[in-house]
Amino acid sequence: MSEEARHGARHVAIIMDGNGRWAKKRHLPRVAGHRAGVQAVREIVRAAGEMGLEAMTLYAFSSENWKRPEEEVSDLMGLMKRFIVSDIDEFVEGGVRLKIIGDWRALAPDVVALIEDALARTAGNKRTTLAVALNYGAQDELVRAARAAAAAGDISAEAIEAHLDTADLPPLDLLIRTSGEVRLSNFLLWQAAYAELYFTDTLWPDFKPADLKAALDHFARRERRFGGL
Ligand code: IPE
Ligand code: IPE
Ligand code: MG
């Protein structure tokens, strides 16, 4: 284990919430909050590598977020595209393997093409995996996994798990949600079975590497029992 990974966590997931409220507090349009949120993602992804995490899964767009006004959905997709284009070189250089979970192939063809290119360019990277949840809903993921397991004739917990979008990632250790909401909003419902949960009032654009460190320090102090003694 690397020196940085003494907190013991391998896989951390974050529900990045509060961009809209961050913007509202500043009398800015919601898109300004999402833009600030992208900057926070950059800093947190760098920190995840430095803190020795093997995987970080970020909730960027839920299967329910289509309910938002068309303009906001389009702003979010635009930011996503720009983020991939502008940051892909840094991922390649930094050893970050990009992974997308959720029904991302149902997104617009230009987004799908950008994602396919980014996946191919970072596929060999080993330092850390950045999994971005796009058009993701845990119930949809579970239905897809259960169908695949049934098609293979084995509906066991192991078989369902092996068909989840996260099957190639380490088990989820810590699930963080920003902005003070205490709910999972259809994120990683299966994977969260024994994850430690960490809720903070900090709005996502204000969530800094020091806040990630605080969450990992909290994790390091937890006693995980997995049902045993
Ligand atoms: C999280 O921030 C970003 C996405 C869901 C895409 P929100 O946009 O949900 O911000 P609030 O919850 O309205 O403050
Ligand atoms: C969860 O946040 C989804 C993402 C962070 C992408 P939401 O803001 O959509 O969740 P609810 O509506 O408050 O439950
Ligand atoms: Mg929200």
PDB file of C-alpha atoms and ligand atoms in Angstrom:
ATOM      1  CA  MET A   1       0.000   0.000   0.000  1.00  0.00           C
ATOM      2  CA  SER A   2       1.310   3.446  -0.852  1.00  0.00           C
ATOM      3  CA  GLU A   3       2.214   5.865   1.937  1.00  0.00           C
ATOM      4  CA  GLU A   4      -0.725   8.067   0.927  1.00  0.00           C
ATOM      5  CA  ALA A   5      -3.250   5.255   1.229  1.00  0.00           C
ATOM      6  CA  ARG A   6      -2.945   4.756   5.001  1.00  0.00           C
ATOM      7  CA  HIS A   7      -6.596   5.750   5.385  1.00  0.00           C
ATOM      8  CA  GLY A   8      -7.330   2.272   4.001  1.00  0.00           C
ATOM      9  CA  ALA A   9      -9.902   3.314   1.408  1.00  0.00           C
ATOM     10  CA  ARG A  10      -9.603   1.988  -2.124  1.00  0.00           C
ATOM     11  CA  HIS A  11     -12.823   3.230  -3.703  1.00  0.00           C
ATOM     12  CA  VAL A  12     -14.652   6.461  -2.855  1.00  0.00           C
ATOM     13  CA  ALA A  13     -17.841   7.678  -4.522  1.00  0.00           C
ATOM     14  CA  ILE A  14     -19.309  11.181  -4.373  1.00  0.00           C
ATOM     15  CA  ILE A  15     -22.809  12.532  -4.970  1.00  0.00           C
ATOM     16  CA  MET A  16     -21.739  15.980  -6.139  1.00  0.00           C
ATOM     17  CA  ASP A  17     -24.733  18.039  -5.034  1.00  0.00           C
ATOM     18  CA  GLY A  18     -25.346  21.734  -4.444  1.00  0.00           C
ATOM     19  CA  ASN A  19     -24.180  23.474  -7.615  1.00  0.00           C
ATOM     20  CA  GLY A  20     -27.538  25.246  -8.012  1.00  0.00           C
ATOM     21  CA  ARG A  21     -27.588  26.485  -4.420  1.00  0.00           C
ATOM     22  CA  TRP A  22     -23.968  27.639  -4.709  1.00  0.00           C
ATOM     23  CA  ALA A  23     -24.962  29.780  -7.706  1.00  0.00           C
ATOM     24  CA  LYS A  24     -28.145  31.051  -6.054  1.00  0.00           C
ATOM     25  CA  LYS A  25     -26.206  32.283  -3.023  1.00  0.00           C
ATOM     26  CA  ARG A  26     -24.141  34.402  -5.414  1.00  0.00           C
ATOM     27  CA  HIS A  27     -27.132  35.587  -7.495  1.00  0.00           C
ATOM     28  CA  LEU A  28     -25.677  33.744 -10.482  1.00  0.00           C
ATOM     29  CA  PRO A  29     -27.443  31.503 -13.018  1.00  0.00           C
ATOM     30  CA  ARG A  30     -27.407  27.767 -12.202  1.00  0.00           C
ATOM     31  CA  VAL A  31     -24.979  27.092 -15.044  1.00  0.00           C
ATOM     32  CA  ALA A  32     -22.354  29.144 -13.183  1.00  0.00           C
ATOM     33  CA  GLY A  33     -22.696  26.683 -10.311  1.00  0.00           C
ATOM     34  CA  HIS A  34     -22.191  23.771 -12.678  1.00  0.00           C
ATOM     35  CA  ARG A  35     -19.110  25.465 -14.149  1.00  0.00           C
ATOM     36  CA  ALA A  36     -17.662  25.913 -10.664  1.00  0.00           C
ATOM     37  CA  GLY A  37     -18.572  22.272 -10.037  1.00  0.00           C
ATOM     38  CA  VAL A  38     -16.411  21.162 -12.960  1.00  0.00           C
ATOM     39  CA  GLN A  39     -13.454  23.013 -11.450  1.00  0.00           C
ATOM     40  CA  ALA A  40     -14.062  21.198  -8.163  1.00  0.00           C
ATOM     41  CA  VAL A  41     -14.059  17.874 -10.061  1.00  0.00           C
ATOM     42  CA  ARG A  42     -10.614  18.683 -11.520  1.00  0.00           C
ATOM     43  CA  GLU A  43      -9.119  19.373  -8.118  1.00  0.00           C
ATOM     44  CA  ILE A  44     -10.718  16.332  -6.493  1.00  0.00           C
ATOM     45  CA  VAL A  45      -9.591  13.953  -9.249  1.00  0.00           C
ATOM     46  CA  ARG A  46      -5.997  15.158  -8.829  1.00  0.00           C
ATOM     47  CA  ALA A  47      -6.290  14.766  -5.065  1.00  0.00           C
ATOM     48  CA  ALA A  48      -7.753  11.257  -5.403  1.00  0.00           C
ATOM     49  CA  GLY A  49      -4.590  10.144  -7.199  1.00  0.00           C
ATOM     50  CA  GLU A  50      -2.341  11.880  -4.678  1.00  0.00           C
ATOM     51  CA  MET A  51      -4.241  10.322  -1.762  1.00  0.00           C
ATOM     52  CA  GLY A  52      -3.688   6.861  -3.188  1.00  0.00           C
ATOM     53  CA  LEU A  53      -7.271   5.973  -4.134  1.00  0.00           C
ATOM     54  CA  GLU A  54      -7.594   3.189  -6.684  1.00  0.00           C
ATOM     55  CA  ALA A  55     -11.001   4.387  -7.839  1.00  0.00           C
ATOM     56  CA  MET A  56     -13.270   7.364  -7.511  1.00  0.00           C
ATOM     57  CA  THR A  57     -16.853   7.298  -8.803  1.00  0.00           C
ATOM     58  CA  LEU A  58     -18.575  10.652  -9.357  1.00  0.00           C
ATOM     59  CA  TYR A  59     -22.326  11.127  -9.859  1.00  0.00           C
ATOM     60  CA  ALA A  60     -22.495  13.658 -12.695  1.00  0.00           C
ATOM     61  CA  PHE A  61     -25.918  13.117 -14.282  1.00  0.00           C
ATOM     62  CA  SER A  62     -28.672  10.857 -13.022  1.00  0.00           C
ATOM     63  CA  SER A  63     -31.298   9.065 -15.077  1.00  0.00           C
ATOM     64  CA  GLU A  64     -33.780  11.365 -13.276  1.00  0.00           C
ATOM     65  CA  ASN A  65     -31.935  14.594 -14.146  1.00  0.00           C
ATOM     66  CA  TRP A  66     -33.708  14.607 -17.542  1.00  0.00           C
ATOM     67  CA  LYS A  67     -36.642  16.078 -15.607  1.00  0.00           C
ATOM     68  CA  ARG A  68     -34.752  19.404 -15.435  1.00  0.00           C
ATOM     69  CA  PRO A  69     -35.451  22.239 -17.889  1.00  0.00           C
ATOM     70  CA  GLU A  70     -34.108  21.566 -21.369  1.00  0.00           C
ATOM     71  CA  GLU A  71     -31.692  24.495 -21.099  1.00  0.00           C
ATOM     72  CA  GLU A  72     -30.070  23.146 -17.940  1.00  0.00           C
ATOM     73  CA  VAL A  73     -29.736  19.637 -19.408  1.00  0.00           C
ATOM     74  CA  SER A  74     -28.100  21.129 -22.481  1.00  0.00           C
ATOM     75  CA  ASP A  75     -25.744  23.265 -20.321  1.00  0.00           C
ATOM     76  CA  LEU A  76     -24.737  20.145 -18.383  1.00  0.00           C
ATOM     77  CA  MET A  77     -24.086  18.117 -21.549  1.00  0.00           C
ATOM     78  CA  GLY A  78     -22.053  21.013 -23.002  1.00  0.00           C
ATOM     79  CA  LEU A  79     -19.930  21.220 -19.843  1.00  0.00           C
ATOM     80  CA  MET A  80     -19.423  17.465 -19.911  1.00  0.00           C
ATOM     81  CA  LYS A  81     -18.160  17.562 -23.486  1.00  0.00           C
ATOM     82  CA  ARG A  82     -15.836  20.479 -22.799  1.00  0.00           C
ATOM     83  CA  PHE A  83     -14.502  18.766 -19.693  1.00  0.00           C
ATOM     84  CA  ILE A  84     -13.620  15.606 -21.623  1.00  0.00           C
ATOM     85  CA  VAL A  85     -11.941  17.561 -24.428  1.00  0.00           C
ATOM     86  CA  SER A  86      -9.961  19.856 -22.131  1.00  0.00           C
ATOM     87  CA  ASP A  87      -8.890  17.319 -19.508  1.00  0.00           C
ATOM     88  CA  ILE A  88      -8.227  14.149 -21.464  1.00  0.00           C
ATOM     89  CA  ASP A  89      -4.522  14.953 -21.921  1.00  0.00           C
ATOM     90  CA  GLU A  90      -4.082  15.408 -18.188  1.00  0.00           C
ATOM     91  CA  PHE A  91      -5.750  12.023 -17.591  1.00  0.00           C
ATOM     92  CA  VAL A  92      -3.449  10.371 -20.119  1.00  0.00           C
ATOM     93  CA  GLU A  93      -0.357  11.948 -18.511  1.00  0.00           C
ATOM     94  CA  GLY A  94      -1.541  11.384 -14.937  1.00  0.00           C
ATOM     95  CA  GLY A  95      -2.305   7.689 -15.392  1.00  0.00           C
ATOM     96  CA  VAL A  96      -6.047   8.175 -14.890  1.00  0.00           C
ATOM     97  CA  ARG A  97      -8.230   5.530 -16.506  1.00  0.00           C
ATOM     98  CA  LEU A  98     -11.609   6.962 -17.413  1.00  0.00           C
ATOM     99  CA  LYS A  99     -14.684   4.811 -17.005  1.00  0.00           C
ATOM    100  CA  ILE A 100     -18.329   5.711 -17.525  1.00  0.00           C
ATOM    101  CA  ILE A 101     -21.151   3.992 -15.662  1.00  0.00           C
ATOM    102  CA  GLY A 102     -24.846   4.259 -16.469  1.00  0.00           C
ATOM    103  CA  ASP A 103     -26.707   4.126 -19.768  1.00  0.00           C
ATOM    104  CA  TRP A 104     -24.237   6.484 -21.491  1.00  0.00           C
ATOM    105  CA  ARG A 105     -24.712   4.961 -24.933  1.00  0.00           C
ATOM    106  CA  ALA A 106     -28.197   6.499 -24.960  1.00  0.00           C
ATOM    107  CA  LEU A 107     -26.696  10.023 -24.842  1.00  0.00           C
ATOM    108  CA  ALA A 108     -26.371  12.227 -27.953  1.00  0.00           C
ATOM    109  CA  PRO A 109     -24.100  10.714 -30.655  1.00  0.00           C
ATOM    110  CA  ASP A 110     -21.454  13.460 -30.301  1.00  0.00           C
ATOM    111  CA  VAL A 111     -21.179  12.799 -26.551  1.00  0.00           C
ATOM    112  CA  VAL A 112     -20.981   9.039 -27.145  1.00  0.00           C
ATOM    113  CA  ALA A 113     -18.204   9.542 -29.720  1.00  0.00           C
ATOM    114  CA  LEU A 114     -16.193  11.766 -27.349  1.00  0.00           C
ATOM    115  CA  ILE A 115     -16.580   9.232 -24.560  1.00  0.00           C
ATOM    116  CA  GLU A 116     -15.522   6.317 -26.752  1.00  0.00           C
ATOM    117  CA  ASP A 117     -12.381   8.204 -27.760  1.00  0.00           C
ATOM    118  CA  ALA A 118     -11.569   9.135 -24.154  1.00  0.00           C
ATOM    119  CA  LEU A 119     -12.119   5.559 -22.968  1.00  0.00           C
ATOM    120  CA  ALA A 120      -9.831   4.202 -25.666  1.00  0.00           C
ATOM    121  CA  ARG A 121      -7.098   6.756 -24.924  1.00  0.00           C
ATOM    122  CA  THR A 122      -7.025   6.047 -21.184  1.00  0.00           C
ATOM    123  CA  ALA A 123      -7.783   2.315 -21.205  1.00  0.00           C
ATOM    124  CA  GLY A 124      -4.210   1.310 -20.364  1.00  0.00           C
ATOM    125  CA  ASN A 125      -3.814   3.707 -17.424  1.00  0.00           C
ATOM    126  CA  LYS A 126      -3.163   2.079 -14.073  1.00  0.00           C
ATOM    127  CA  ARG A 127      -2.722   4.726 -11.371  1.00  0.00           C
ATOM    128  CA  THR A 128      -6.361   5.453 -10.597  1.00  0.00           C
ATOM    129  CA  THR A 129      -9.766   4.945 -12.180  1.00  0.00           C
ATOM    130  CA  LEU A 130     -12.159   7.863 -12.513  1.00  0.00           C
ATOM    131  CA  ALA A 131     -15.645   6.446 -13.010  1.00  0.00           C
ATOM    132  CA  VAL A 132     -18.189   9.060 -14.043  1.00  0.00           C
ATOM    133  CA  ALA A 133     -21.858   8.207 -13.639  1.00  0.00           C
ATOM    134  CA  LEU A 134     -23.718   9.567 -16.669  1.00  0.00           C
ATOM    135  CA  ASN A 135     -27.397   8.900 -17.284  1.00  0.00           C
ATOM    136  CA  TYR A 136     -26.959   6.595 -14.301  1.00  0.00           C
ATOM    137  CA  GLY A 137     -29.643   5.194 -12.022  1.00  0.00           C
ATOM    138  CA  ALA A 138     -28.920   2.334  -9.636  1.00  0.00           C
ATOM    139  CA  GLN A 139     -32.320   0.737 -10.199  1.00  0.00           C
ATOM    140  CA  ASP A 140     -31.732   0.735 -13.954  1.00  0.00           C
ATOM    141  CA  GLU A 141     -28.240  -0.714 -13.381  1.00  0.00           C
ATOM    142  CA  LEU A 142     -29.702  -3.461 -11.191  1.00  0.00           C
ATOM    143  CA  VAL A 143     -32.375  -4.342 -13.736  1.00  0.00           C
ATOM    144  CA  ARG A 144     -29.706  -4.580 -16.454  1.00  0.00           C
ATOM    145  CA  ALA A 145     -27.457  -6.698 -14.212  1.00  0.00           C
ATOM    146  CA  ALA A 146     -30.316  -8.992 -13.162  1.00  0.00           C
ATOM    147  CA  ARG A 147     -31.333  -9.501 -16.803  1.00  0.00           C
ATOM    148  CA  ALA A 148     -27.745 -10.367 -17.775  1.00  0.00           C
ATOM    149  CA  ALA A 149     -27.451 -12.762 -14.833  1.00  0.00           C
ATOM    150  CA  ALA A 150     -30.768 -14.416 -15.741  1.00  0.00           C
ATOM    151  CA  ALA A 151     -29.696 -14.744 -19.379  1.00  0.00           C
ATOM    152  CA  ALA A 152     -26.619 -16.612 -18.146  1.00  0.00           C
ATOM    153  CA  GLY A 153     -28.853 -18.810 -15.978  1.00  0.00           C
ATOM    154  CA  ASP A 154     -27.434 -17.745 -12.595  1.00  0.00           C
ATOM    155  CA  ILE A 155     -29.413 -15.301 -10.459  1.00  0.00           C
ATOM    156  CA  SER A 156     -27.124 -15.257  -7.415  1.00  0.00           C
ATOM    157  CA  ALA A 157     -25.739 -12.224  -5.568  1.00  0.00           C
ATOM    158  CA  GLU A 158     -22.301 -12.988  -7.029  1.00  0.00           C
ATOM    159  CA  ALA A 159     -23.658 -13.174 -10.582  1.00  0.00           C
ATOM    160  CA  ILE A 160     -25.642  -9.944 -10.265  1.00  0.00           C
ATOM    161  CA  GLU A 161     -22.603  -8.184  -8.790  1.00  0.00           C
ATOM    162  CA  ALA A 162     -20.466  -9.442 -11.663  1.00  0.00           C
ATOM    163  CA  HIS A 163     -22.823  -7.711 -14.118  1.00  0.00           C
ATOM    164  CA  LEU A 164     -22.970  -4.336 -12.363  1.00  0.00           C
ATOM    165  CA  ASP A 165     -21.404  -1.373 -14.165  1.00  0.00           C
ATOM    166  CA  THR A 166     -18.820  -1.239 -11.357  1.00  0.00           C
ATOM    167  CA  ALA A 167     -17.848  -4.928 -11.591  1.00  0.00           C
ATOM    168  CA  ASP A 168     -14.198  -4.152 -12.366  1.00  0.00           C
ATOM    169  CA  LEU A 169     -13.765  -1.646  -9.505  1.00  0.00           C
ATOM    170  CA  PRO A 170     -12.709  -2.383  -5.917  1.00  0.00           C
ATOM    171  CA  PRO A 171     -15.598  -2.651  -3.412  1.00  0.00           C
ATOM    172  CA  LEU A 172     -17.060   0.727  -2.445  1.00  0.00           C
ATOM    173  CA  ASP A 173     -15.547   1.894   0.857  1.00  0.00           C
ATOM    174  CA  LEU A 174     -16.867   5.404   1.338  1.00  0.00           C
ATOM    175  CA  LEU A 175     -19.836   7.276  -0.130  1.00  0.00           C
ATOM    176  CA  ILE A 176     -19.834  11.056   0.270  1.00  0.00           C
ATOM    177  CA  ARG A 177     -22.744  13.416  -0.411  1.00  0.00           C
ATOM    178  CA  THR A 178     -22.303  17.172  -0.359  1.00  0.00           C
ATOM    179  CA  SER A 179     -24.861  19.953   0.186  1.00  0.00           C
ATOM    180  CA  GLY A 180     -26.576  18.651   3.323  1.00  0.00           C
ATOM    181  CA  GLU A 181     -29.059  16.288   1.650  1.00  0.00           C
ATOM    182  CA  VAL A 182     -29.173  12.934   3.407  1.00  0.00           C
ATOM    183  CA  ARG A 183     -30.364  10.563   0.687  1.00  0.00           C
ATOM    184  CA  LEU A 184     -28.845   8.380  -2.013  1.00  0.00           C
ATOM    185  CA  SER A 185     -30.932   9.597  -4.981  1.00  0.00           C
ATOM    186  CA  ASN A 186     -30.644   6.264  -6.829  1.00  0.00           C
ATOM    187  CA  PHE A 187     -26.819   6.109  -6.668  1.00  0.00           C
ATOM    188  CA  LEU A 188     -24.870   2.843  -6.163  1.00  0.00           C
ATOM    189  CA  LEU A 189     -27.648   1.206  -4.115  1.00  0.00           C
ATOM    190  CA  TRP A 190     -26.130  -2.282  -4.306  1.00  0.00           C
ATOM    191  CA  GLN A 191     -22.535  -1.136  -3.869  1.00  0.00           C
ATOM    192  CA  ALA A 192     -23.432   0.969  -0.801  1.00  0.00           C
ATOM    193  CA  ALA A 193     -24.548  -2.124   1.166  1.00  0.00           C
ATOM    194  CA  TYR A 194     -21.493  -1.926   3.466  1.00  0.00           C
ATOM    195  CA  ALA A 195     -19.964   1.394   2.472  1.00  0.00           C
ATOM    196  CA  GLU A 196     -19.410   4.053   5.108  1.00  0.00           C
ATOM    197  CA  LEU A 197     -21.664   7.059   4.463  1.00  0.00           C
ATOM    198  CA  TYR A 198     -20.409  10.619   4.901  1.00  0.00           C
ATOM    199  CA  PHE A 199     -22.652  13.649   4.584  1.00  0.00           C
ATOM    200  CA  THR A 200     -21.372  17.217   4.592  1.00  0.00           C
ATOM    201  CA  ASP A 201     -23.189  20.560   4.324  1.00  0.00           C
ATOM    202  CA  THR A 202     -20.454  21.894   2.029  1.00  0.00           C
ATOM    203  CA  LEU A 203     -21.827  22.648  -1.448  1.00  0.00           C
ATOM    204  CA  TRP A 204     -20.072  20.748  -4.231  1.00  0.00           C
ATOM    205  CA  PRO A 205     -18.210  23.723  -5.808  1.00  0.00           C
ATOM    206  CA  ASP A 206     -16.725  24.468  -2.357  1.00  0.00           C
ATOM    207  CA  PHE A 207     -15.595  20.856  -1.763  1.00  0.00           C
ATOM    208  CA  LYS A 208     -11.778  20.952  -1.777  1.00  0.00           C
ATOM    209  CA  PRO A 209      -9.033  18.326  -1.435  1.00  0.00           C
ATOM    210  CA  ALA A 210      -8.889  19.177   2.298  1.00  0.00           C
ATOM    211  CA  ASP A 211     -12.556  18.145   2.567  1.00  0.00           C
ATOM    212  CA  LEU A 212     -11.794  14.835   0.841  1.00  0.00           C
ATOM    213  CA  LYS A 213      -8.932  14.357   3.285  1.00  0.00           C
ATOM    214  CA  ALA A 214     -11.326  15.033   6.206  1.00  0.00           C
ATOM    215  CA  ALA A 215     -13.745  12.417   4.847  1.00  0.00           C
ATOM    216  CA  LEU A 216     -10.901   9.893   4.500  1.00  0.00           C
ATOM    217  CA  ASP A 217      -9.709  10.657   8.051  1.00  0.00           C
ATOM    218  CA  HIS A 218     -13.264  10.003   9.226  1.00  0.00           C
ATOM    219  CA  PHE A 219     -13.275   6.736   7.269  1.00  0.00           C
ATOM    220  CA  ALA A 220      -9.986   5.652   8.825  1.00  0.00           C
ATOM    221  CA  ARG A 221     -11.562   5.959  12.304  1.00  0.00           C
ATOM    222  CA  ARG A 222     -14.621   3.842  11.496  1.00  0.00           C
ATOM    223  CA  GLU A 223     -14.785   0.241  12.582  1.00  0.00           C
ATOM    224  CA  ARG A 224     -16.275  -1.821   9.769  1.00  0.00           C
ATOM    225  CA  ARG A 225     -17.908  -5.056  10.837  1.00  0.00           C
ATOM    226  CA  PHE A 226     -19.640  -6.416   7.742  1.00  0.00           C
ATOM    227  CA  GLY A 227     -22.149  -8.111  10.005  1.00  0.00           C
ATOM    228  CA  GLY A 228     -19.534  -9.816  12.193  1.00  0.00           C
ATOM    229  CA  LEU A 229     -18.204  -8.841  15.618  1.00  0.00           C
TER     230      LEU A 229
HETATM  231  C1  IPE B   1     -25.576  18.803  -8.576  1.00  0.00           C
HETATM  232  O1  IPE B   1     -26.029  20.066  -8.257  1.00  0.00           O
HETATM  233  C2  IPE B   1     -25.272  18.670 -10.040  1.00  0.00           C
HETATM  234  C3  IPE B   1     -26.224  17.819 -10.787  1.00  0.00           C
HETATM  235  C4  IPE B   1     -27.250  17.182 -10.272  1.00  0.00           C
HETATM  236  C5  IPE B   1     -25.970  17.672 -12.196  1.00  0.00           C
HETATM  237  P1  IPE B   1     -27.549  20.477  -8.369  1.00  0.00           P
HETATM  238  O2  IPE B   1     -27.793  21.057  -9.716  1.00  0.00           O
HETATM  239  O3  IPE B   1     -28.444  19.355  -8.001  1.00  0.00           O
HETATM  240  O4  IPE B   1     -27.629  21.626  -7.278  1.00  0.00           O
HETATM  241  P2  IPE B   1     -28.802  21.946  -6.258  1.00  0.00           P
HETATM  242  O5  IPE B   1     -29.143  20.664  -5.568  1.00  0.00           O
HETATM  243  O6  IPE B   1     -29.952  22.461  -7.075  1.00  0.00           O
HETATM  244  O7  IPE B   1     -28.230  22.965  -5.348  1.00  0.00           O
HETATM  245  C1  IPE B   2     -28.138  13.631  -7.446  1.00  0.00           C
HETATM  246  O1  IPE B   2     -28.446  14.951  -7.183  1.00  0.00           O
HETATM  247  C2  IPE B   2     -27.607  13.506  -8.833  1.00  0.00           C
HETATM  248  C3  IPE B   2     -26.288  14.077  -9.070  1.00  0.00           C
HETATM  249  C4  IPE B   2     -25.524  14.635  -8.171  1.00  0.00           C
HETATM  250  C5  IPE B   2     -25.824  13.966 -10.420  1.00  0.00           C
HETATM  251  P1  IPE B   2     -29.901  15.550  -7.415  1.00  0.00           P
HETATM  252  O2  IPE B   2     -29.816  16.986  -7.024  1.00  0.00           O
HETATM  253  O3  IPE B   2     -30.377  15.243  -8.781  1.00  0.00           O
HETATM  254  O4  IPE B   2     -30.765  14.708  -6.381  1.00  0.00           O
HETATM  255  P2  IPE B   2     -32.154  15.047  -5.666  1.00  0.00           P
HETATM  256  O5  IPE B   2     -33.123  15.436  -6.753  1.00  0.00           O
HETATM  257  O6  IPE B   2     -31.901  16.187  -4.742  1.00  0.00           O
HETATM  258  O7  IPE B   2     -32.529  13.805  -4.937  1.00  0.00           O
HETATM  259 MG    MG B   3     -29.295  18.720  -6.286  1.00  0.00          MG
END
